[in-house]
Amino acid sequence: MGFSTKLQYLLVRQLGISNREVRQLLMEKKVKINGKVVSSNPEVEPEDEIKVDGKIVQAAKTFKYLAYYKPRGIETTLNPEVPDNLINILPFSDVFPVGRLDKASEGLLILTDDGRYYDKILRKENKTEKEYLVKVDKPITEEFIENMASGIKIMGKMTLPCKVMRVSDMEFRIVLIQGLNRQIRRMCYKLGYEVLFLQRIRIGNVFLDKLEPGMWREISKTDLN
């Protein structure tokens, strides 16, 4: 009978038994995950409750996932030595921000205590979309839109192609899968524009929606996935 390496390791470690004894427990249907007898090769996560012979071997862990509106003027850091850091204004003390949003910008941050989600969002191969609303200091041209969308050389490298949509004469939305330092501001500067307002409105399936600066809400599992 096949079974997860994670589950095997957990049972060996927690129960002090051998791999052979783990296989025997599985064959005898004495292992349950979230109340259900283990099937072949189950996936095991920290959120799962695992019982052996009716006794809890792993209690289900609950993680926090929050959508938070970072106000302008706040640094995205938990370092108390950095002025205007997040520590004193965050709703919880046990969460950390996923990614960064520069001090002069505002909008959506995802806060969590789940390191797995942090890795999922930040790994480049996942290509998580991040959407921003931007206001610049003069009217936007078609050439500006095309150049922003096709890529601009900043900090010695070309930015990846992205989606750019005009909102008004001086506002546009941009969807990135990169996270270069001050990327949007640098791109605009190269084209002769200054950013007056920059707000992140989406990360993946999570939207800022009606949040106001400093406000937060819980994120559903559906949005996280």
PDB file of C-alpha atoms in Angstrom:
ATOM      1  CA  MET A   1       0.000   0.000   0.000  1.00  0.00           C
ATOM      2  CA  GLY A   2       1.421   3.404  -0.974  1.00  0.00           C
ATOM      3  CA  PHE A   3       1.554   6.326   1.415  1.00  0.00           C
ATOM      4  CA  SER A   4       2.924   9.831   1.628  1.00  0.00           C
ATOM      5  CA  THR A   5       6.549  10.265   2.660  1.00  0.00           C
ATOM      6  CA  LYS A   6       5.373  13.200   4.809  1.00  0.00           C
ATOM      7  CA  LEU A   7       2.870  10.983   6.585  1.00  0.00           C
ATOM      8  CA  GLN A   8       5.392   8.193   7.047  1.00  0.00           C
ATOM      9  CA  TYR A   9       7.983  10.550   8.515  1.00  0.00           C
ATOM     10  CA  LEU A  10       5.428  12.155  10.817  1.00  0.00           C
ATOM     11  CA  LEU A  11       4.155   8.836  12.196  1.00  0.00           C
ATOM     12  CA  VAL A  12       7.648   7.425  12.653  1.00  0.00           C
ATOM     13  CA  ARG A  13       8.747  10.563  14.486  1.00  0.00           C
ATOM     14  CA  GLN A  14       5.630  11.116  16.593  1.00  0.00           C
ATOM     15  CA  LEU A  15       4.943   7.491  17.529  1.00  0.00           C
ATOM     16  CA  GLY A  16       8.530   6.230  17.719  1.00  0.00           C
ATOM     17  CA  ILE A  17       7.767   3.286  15.435  1.00  0.00           C
ATOM     18  CA  SER A  18       9.366   1.780  12.340  1.00  0.00           C
ATOM     19  CA  ASN A  19       8.415   2.241   8.684  1.00  0.00           C
ATOM     20  CA  ARG A  20       7.141  -1.334   8.698  1.00  0.00           C
ATOM     21  CA  GLU A  21       4.836  -0.564  11.624  1.00  0.00           C
ATOM     22  CA  VAL A  22       3.545   2.514   9.808  1.00  0.00           C
ATOM     23  CA  ARG A  23       2.622   0.344   6.820  1.00  0.00           C
ATOM     24  CA  GLN A  24       0.863  -2.065   9.148  1.00  0.00           C
ATOM     25  CA  LEU A  25      -1.219   0.752  10.681  1.00  0.00           C
ATOM     26  CA  LEU A  26      -2.249   1.880   7.210  1.00  0.00           C
ATOM     27  CA  MET A  27      -3.182  -1.633   6.119  1.00  0.00           C
ATOM     28  CA  GLU A  28      -5.274  -2.060   9.259  1.00  0.00           C
ATOM     29  CA  LYS A  29      -7.069   1.246   8.491  1.00  0.00           C
ATOM     30  CA  LYS A  30      -6.113   2.723  11.847  1.00  0.00           C
ATOM     31  CA  VAL A  31      -4.937   6.059  10.431  1.00  0.00           C
ATOM     32  CA  LYS A  32      -7.441   8.850   9.793  1.00  0.00           C
ATOM     33  CA  ILE A  33      -6.917  12.275   8.256  1.00  0.00           C
ATOM     34  CA  ASN A  34      -9.666  14.783   9.063  1.00  0.00           C
ATOM     35  CA  GLY A  35     -11.931  11.952  10.183  1.00  0.00           C
ATOM     36  CA  LYS A  36     -11.472   9.796   7.085  1.00  0.00           C
ATOM     37  CA  VAL A  37      -9.521   6.554   6.852  1.00  0.00           C
ATOM     38  CA  VAL A  38      -6.339   7.144   4.871  1.00  0.00           C
ATOM     39  CA  SER A  39      -6.439   6.102   1.233  1.00  0.00           C
ATOM     40  CA  SER A  40      -3.321   5.288  -0.750  1.00  0.00           C
ATOM     41  CA  ASN A  41      -0.700   8.048  -1.003  1.00  0.00           C
ATOM     42  CA  PRO A  42      -2.572  10.835   0.856  1.00  0.00           C
ATOM     43  CA  GLU A  43      -1.431  14.444   0.913  1.00  0.00           C
ATOM     44  CA  VAL A  44      -0.642  15.704   4.410  1.00  0.00           C
ATOM     45  CA  GLU A  45      -0.558  19.389   5.326  1.00  0.00           C
ATOM     46  CA  PRO A  46      -0.260  21.264   8.660  1.00  0.00           C
ATOM     47  CA  GLU A  47      -4.005  22.036   8.442  1.00  0.00           C
ATOM     48  CA  ASP A  48      -4.839  18.313   8.603  1.00  0.00           C
ATOM     49  CA  GLU A  49      -5.838  16.528  11.793  1.00  0.00           C
ATOM     50  CA  ILE A  50      -4.216  13.100  11.929  1.00  0.00           C
ATOM     51  CA  LYS A  51      -5.392  10.368  14.282  1.00  0.00           C
ATOM     52  CA  VAL A  52      -4.013   6.884  14.904  1.00  0.00           C
ATOM     53  CA  ASP A  53      -6.302   4.468  16.749  1.00  0.00           C
ATOM     54  CA  GLY A  54      -8.471   7.402  17.780  1.00  0.00           C
ATOM     55  CA  LYS A  55      -5.587   9.406  19.287  1.00  0.00           C
ATOM     56  CA  ILE A  56      -4.504  12.741  17.810  1.00  0.00           C
ATOM     57  CA  VAL A  57      -0.996  12.594  16.378  1.00  0.00           C
ATOM     58  CA  GLN A  58      -1.184  15.979  14.659  1.00  0.00           C
ATOM     59  CA  ALA A  59      -3.707  18.657  15.590  1.00  0.00           C
ATOM     60  CA  ALA A  60      -5.013  20.786  12.722  1.00  0.00           C
ATOM     61  CA  LYS A  61      -3.227  24.125  12.516  1.00  0.00           C
ATOM     62  CA  THR A  62      -5.074  27.288  11.530  1.00  0.00           C
ATOM     63  CA  PHE A  63      -3.279  29.913   9.467  1.00  0.00           C
ATOM     64  CA  LYS A  64      -4.155  33.575   8.995  1.00  0.00           C
ATOM     65  CA  TYR A  65      -4.514  35.069   5.512  1.00  0.00           C
ATOM     66  CA  LEU A  66      -5.362  38.758   5.470  1.00  0.00           C
ATOM     67  CA  ALA A  67      -5.846  41.395   2.797  1.00  0.00           C
ATOM     68  CA  TYR A  68      -4.473  44.643   4.201  1.00  0.00           C
ATOM     69  CA  TYR A  69      -4.482  48.193   2.824  1.00  0.00           C
ATOM     70  CA  LYS A  70      -1.002  49.574   3.416  1.00  0.00           C
ATOM     71  CA  PRO A  71      -1.215  53.354   3.807  1.00  0.00           C
ATOM     72  CA  ARG A  72       1.096  55.645   1.908  1.00  0.00           C
ATOM     73  CA  GLY A  73       4.177  56.614   3.933  1.00  0.00           C
ATOM     74  CA  ILE A  74       4.606  53.221   5.621  1.00  0.00           C
ATOM     75  CA  GLU A  75       7.644  51.042   4.943  1.00  0.00           C
ATOM     76  CA  THR A  76       6.910  47.372   4.201  1.00  0.00           C
ATOM     77  CA  THR A  77       9.137  46.010   6.952  1.00  0.00           C
ATOM     78  CA  LEU A  78       8.817  44.519  10.424  1.00  0.00           C
ATOM     79  CA  ASN A  79      12.175  45.929  11.467  1.00  0.00           C
ATOM     80  CA  PRO A  80      11.468  48.209  14.460  1.00  0.00           C
ATOM     81  CA  GLU A  81      14.629  50.204  13.749  1.00  0.00           C
ATOM     82  CA  VAL A  82      13.251  51.417  10.412  1.00  0.00           C
ATOM     83  CA  PRO A  83      11.112  54.575  10.784  1.00  0.00           C
ATOM     84  CA  ASP A  84       7.433  54.248   9.803  1.00  0.00           C
ATOM     85  CA  ASN A  85       7.528  50.440   9.847  1.00  0.00           C
ATOM     86  CA  LEU A  86       4.531  48.100   9.801  1.00  0.00           C
ATOM     87  CA  ILE A  87       4.811  46.759  13.339  1.00  0.00           C
ATOM     88  CA  ASN A  88       2.847  49.433  15.162  1.00  0.00           C
ATOM     89  CA  ILE A  89      -0.055  49.527  12.700  1.00  0.00           C
ATOM     90  CA  LEU A  90      -0.591  45.869  11.770  1.00  0.00           C
ATOM     91  CA  PRO A  91      -3.760  44.197  13.101  1.00  0.00           C
ATOM     92  CA  PHE A  92      -1.843  41.116  14.299  1.00  0.00           C
ATOM     93  CA  SER A  93       1.630  40.591  15.716  1.00  0.00           C
ATOM     94  CA  ASP A  94       2.205  37.093  14.320  1.00  0.00           C
ATOM     95  CA  VAL A  95       1.859  37.783  10.583  1.00  0.00           C
ATOM     96  CA  PHE A  96       4.304  39.006   7.973  1.00  0.00           C
ATOM     97  CA  PRO A  97       3.812  40.734   4.609  1.00  0.00           C
ATOM     98  CA  VAL A  98       4.090  38.760   1.381  1.00  0.00           C
ATOM     99  CA  GLY A  99       6.341  40.839  -0.843  1.00  0.00           C
ATOM    100  CA  ARG A 100       6.875  44.585  -0.683  1.00  0.00           C
ATOM    101  CA  LEU A 101       5.165  47.845  -1.602  1.00  0.00           C
ATOM    102  CA  ASP A 102       7.362  50.938  -1.594  1.00  0.00           C
ATOM    103  CA  LYS A 103       6.864  53.674   0.996  1.00  0.00           C
ATOM    104  CA  ALA A 104       5.356  56.199  -1.420  1.00  0.00           C
ATOM    105  CA  SER A 105       2.835  53.653  -2.725  1.00  0.00           C
ATOM    106  CA  GLU A 106      -0.323  52.316  -1.128  1.00  0.00           C
ATOM    107  CA  GLY A 107      -2.771  49.485  -1.484  1.00  0.00           C
ATOM    108  CA  LEU A 108      -2.963  45.745  -1.158  1.00  0.00           C
ATOM    109  CA  LEU A 109      -0.588  43.702   0.965  1.00  0.00           C
ATOM    110  CA  ILE A 110      -1.218  40.070   1.823  1.00  0.00           C
ATOM    111  CA  LEU A 111      -0.380  39.243   5.441  1.00  0.00           C
ATOM    112  CA  THR A 112       0.034  35.666   6.642  1.00  0.00           C
ATOM    113  CA  ASP A 113       1.784  33.381   9.108  1.00  0.00           C
ATOM    114  CA  ASP A 114       2.025  30.635   6.452  1.00  0.00           C
ATOM    115  CA  GLY A 115       5.493  30.457   4.933  1.00  0.00           C
ATOM    116  CA  ARG A 116       4.278  28.121   2.181  1.00  0.00           C
ATOM    117  CA  TYR A 117       2.011  30.810   0.772  1.00  0.00           C
ATOM    118  CA  TYR A 118       4.871  33.324   0.907  1.00  0.00           C
ATOM    119  CA  ASP A 119       6.951  31.005  -1.280  1.00  0.00           C
ATOM    120  CA  LYS A 120       4.076  30.346  -3.656  1.00  0.00           C
ATOM    121  CA  ILE A 121       3.480  34.039  -4.361  1.00  0.00           C
ATOM    122  CA  LEU A 122       7.115  35.108  -4.610  1.00  0.00           C
ATOM    123  CA  ARG A 123       8.579  32.278  -6.697  1.00  0.00           C
ATOM    124  CA  LYS A 124       9.042  33.714 -10.175  1.00  0.00           C
ATOM    125  CA  GLU A 125       7.841  30.569 -11.956  1.00  0.00           C
ATOM    126  CA  ASN A 126       4.383  30.989 -10.458  1.00  0.00           C
ATOM    127  CA  LYS A 127       3.936  34.235 -12.422  1.00  0.00           C
ATOM    128  CA  THR A 128       1.485  35.689  -9.933  1.00  0.00           C
ATOM    129  CA  GLU A 129      -0.182  38.769 -11.422  1.00  0.00           C
ATOM    130  CA  LYS A 130      -0.045  42.033  -9.491  1.00  0.00           C
ATOM    131  CA  GLU A 131      -2.281  44.872 -10.688  1.00  0.00           C
ATOM    132  CA  TYR A 132      -1.799  48.580 -10.001  1.00  0.00           C
ATOM    133  CA  LEU A 133      -3.679  51.818 -10.573  1.00  0.00           C
ATOM    134  CA  VAL A 134      -1.291  54.620 -11.509  1.00  0.00           C
ATOM    135  CA  LYS A 135      -1.692  58.368 -11.987  1.00  0.00           C
ATOM    136  CA  VAL A 136       1.037  60.342 -13.751  1.00  0.00           C
ATOM    137  CA  ASP A 137       1.816  64.031 -14.148  1.00  0.00           C
ATOM    138  CA  LYS A 138       0.738  64.541 -17.778  1.00  0.00           C
ATOM    139  CA  PRO A 139      -1.555  63.035 -20.416  1.00  0.00           C
ATOM    140  CA  ILE A 140      -0.827  59.477 -21.488  1.00  0.00           C
ATOM    141  CA  THR A 141      -0.090  58.790 -25.156  1.00  0.00           C
ATOM    142  CA  GLU A 142      -0.560  55.606 -27.185  1.00  0.00           C
ATOM    143  CA  GLU A 143       3.223  55.455 -27.495  1.00  0.00           C
ATOM    144  CA  PHE A 144       3.500  55.473 -23.711  1.00  0.00           C
ATOM    145  CA  ILE A 145       1.027  52.580 -23.400  1.00  0.00           C
ATOM    146  CA  GLU A 146       2.821  50.550 -26.074  1.00  0.00           C
ATOM    147  CA  ASN A 147       6.266  51.122 -24.583  1.00  0.00           C
ATOM    148  CA  MET A 148       5.147  50.250 -21.050  1.00  0.00           C
ATOM    149  CA  ALA A 149       3.467  47.071 -22.304  1.00  0.00           C
ATOM    150  CA  SER A 150       6.347  45.854 -24.478  1.00  0.00           C
ATOM    151  CA  GLY A 151       9.121  46.402 -21.903  1.00  0.00           C
ATOM    152  CA  ILE A 152      11.579  49.094 -20.852  1.00  0.00           C
ATOM    153  CA  LYS A 153      15.219  48.818 -19.857  1.00  0.00           C
ATOM    154  CA  ILE A 154      15.684  49.734 -16.199  1.00  0.00           C
ATOM    155  CA  MET A 155      18.577  48.923 -13.885  1.00  0.00           C
ATOM    156  CA  GLY A 156      20.394  47.278 -16.778  1.00  0.00           C
ATOM    157  CA  LYS A 157      17.623  44.820 -17.721  1.00  0.00           C
ATOM    158  CA  MET A 158      14.471  44.782 -19.837  1.00  0.00           C
ATOM    159  CA  THR A 159      11.186  44.473 -18.012  1.00  0.00           C
ATOM    160  CA  LEU A 160       8.943  41.628 -19.105  1.00  0.00           C
ATOM    161  CA  PRO A 161       5.972  42.356 -21.389  1.00  0.00           C
ATOM    162  CA  CYS A 162       2.893  43.306 -19.360  1.00  0.00           C
ATOM    163  CA  LYS A 163      -0.704  44.454 -19.680  1.00  0.00           C
ATOM    164  CA  VAL A 164      -1.364  48.205 -19.666  1.00  0.00           C
ATOM    165  CA  MET A 165      -4.850  49.743 -19.890  1.00  0.00           C
ATOM    166  CA  ARG A 166      -5.774  53.420 -20.040  1.00  0.00           C
ATOM    167  CA  VAL A 167      -8.245  54.545 -17.345  1.00  0.00           C
ATOM    168  CA  SER A 168      -8.313  58.297 -18.064  1.00  0.00           C
ATOM    169  CA  ASP A 169      -6.089  60.953 -19.641  1.00  0.00           C
ATOM    170  CA  MET A 170      -3.544  60.676 -16.827  1.00  0.00           C
ATOM    171  CA  GLU A 171      -4.360  57.293 -15.248  1.00  0.00           C
ATOM    172  CA  PHE A 172      -3.704  53.712 -16.275  1.00  0.00           C
ATOM    173  CA  ARG A 173      -3.804  50.195 -14.872  1.00  0.00           C
ATOM    174  CA  ILE A 174      -0.819  47.878 -15.241  1.00  0.00           C
ATOM    175  CA  VAL A 175      -0.538  44.140 -14.550  1.00  0.00           C
ATOM    176  CA  LEU A 176       2.943  42.822 -13.730  1.00  0.00           C
ATOM    177  CA  ILE A 177       4.380  39.395 -12.992  1.00  0.00           C
ATOM    178  CA  GLN A 178       7.706  40.921 -11.905  1.00  0.00           C
ATOM    179  CA  GLY A 179       8.641  42.675  -8.715  1.00  0.00           C
ATOM    180  CA  LEU A 180      11.656  44.794  -9.550  1.00  0.00           C
ATOM    181  CA  ASN A 181      12.498  47.583  -7.116  1.00  0.00           C
ATOM    182  CA  ARG A 182      10.234  50.585  -7.802  1.00  0.00           C
ATOM    183  CA  GLN A 183       9.569  49.070 -11.218  1.00  0.00           C
ATOM    184  CA  ILE A 184       6.573  51.131 -12.301  1.00  0.00           C
ATOM    185  CA  ARG A 185       8.093  54.409 -11.151  1.00  0.00           C
ATOM    186  CA  ARG A 186      11.349  53.647 -12.986  1.00  0.00           C
ATOM    187  CA  MET A 187       9.511  52.640 -16.162  1.00  0.00           C
ATOM    188  CA  CYS A 188       7.477  55.837 -16.158  1.00  0.00           C
ATOM    189  CA  TYR A 189      10.568  57.954 -15.467  1.00  0.00           C
ATOM    190  CA  LYS A 190      12.347  56.458 -18.494  1.00  0.00           C
ATOM    191  CA  LEU A 191       9.451  57.638 -20.651  1.00  0.00           C
ATOM    192  CA  GLY A 192       9.456  61.156 -19.176  1.00  0.00           C
ATOM    193  CA  TYR A 193       6.581  60.732 -16.718  1.00  0.00           C
ATOM    194  CA  GLU A 194       6.411  61.157 -12.955  1.00  0.00           C
ATOM    195  CA  VAL A 195       4.153  58.950 -10.851  1.00  0.00           C
ATOM    196  CA  LEU A 196       1.833  60.993  -8.634  1.00  0.00           C
ATOM    197  CA  PHE A 197      -0.227  58.124  -7.221  1.00  0.00           C
ATOM    198  CA  LEU A 198       0.383  54.370  -7.191  1.00  0.00           C
ATOM    199  CA  GLN A 199      -2.040  51.885  -5.659  1.00  0.00           C
ATOM    200  CA  ARG A 200      -1.874  48.093  -5.801  1.00  0.00           C
ATOM    201  CA  ILE A 201      -5.375  46.779  -6.341  1.00  0.00           C
ATOM    202  CA  ARG A 202      -4.853  43.051  -6.890  1.00  0.00           C
ATOM    203  CA  ILE A 203      -2.488  40.145  -6.172  1.00  0.00           C
ATOM    204  CA  GLY A 204      -3.525  36.976  -8.002  1.00  0.00           C
ATOM    205  CA  ASN A 205      -7.208  36.433  -7.148  1.00  0.00           C
ATOM    206  CA  VAL A 206      -7.130  38.736  -4.110  1.00  0.00           C
ATOM    207  CA  PHE A 207      -8.553  42.242  -4.675  1.00  0.00           C
ATOM    208  CA  LEU A 208      -8.286  45.422  -2.633  1.00  0.00           C
ATOM    209  CA  ASP A 209     -12.021  46.014  -3.171  1.00  0.00           C
ATOM    210  CA  LYS A 210     -13.495  48.469  -0.663  1.00  0.00           C
ATOM    211  CA  LEU A 211     -10.714  48.436   1.907  1.00  0.00           C
ATOM    212  CA  GLU A 212      -9.571  51.820   3.182  1.00  0.00           C
ATOM    213  CA  PRO A 213      -6.008  52.644   4.368  1.00  0.00           C
ATOM    214  CA  GLY A 214      -5.172  50.657   7.505  1.00  0.00           C
ATOM    215  CA  MET A 215      -8.164  48.322   7.133  1.00  0.00           C
ATOM    216  CA  TRP A 216      -8.006  44.546   6.658  1.00  0.00           C
ATOM    217  CA  ARG A 217     -10.193  41.520   5.965  1.00  0.00           C
ATOM    218  CA  GLU A 218      -9.737  37.776   5.955  1.00  0.00           C
ATOM    219  CA  ILE A 219      -9.061  36.113   2.606  1.00  0.00           C
ATOM    220  CA  SER A 220     -11.092  33.082   1.594  1.00  0.00           C
ATOM    221  CA  LYS A 221      -9.513  29.796   0.560  1.00  0.00           C
ATOM    222  CA  THR A 222     -11.134  30.187  -2.857  1.00  0.00           C
ATOM    223  CA  ASP A 223      -9.300  33.465  -3.458  1.00  0.00           C
ATOM    224  CA  LEU A 224      -6.006  32.021  -2.229  1.00  0.00           C
ATOM    225  CA  ASN A 225      -6.244  29.148  -4.702  1.00  0.00           C
TER     226      ASN A 225
END
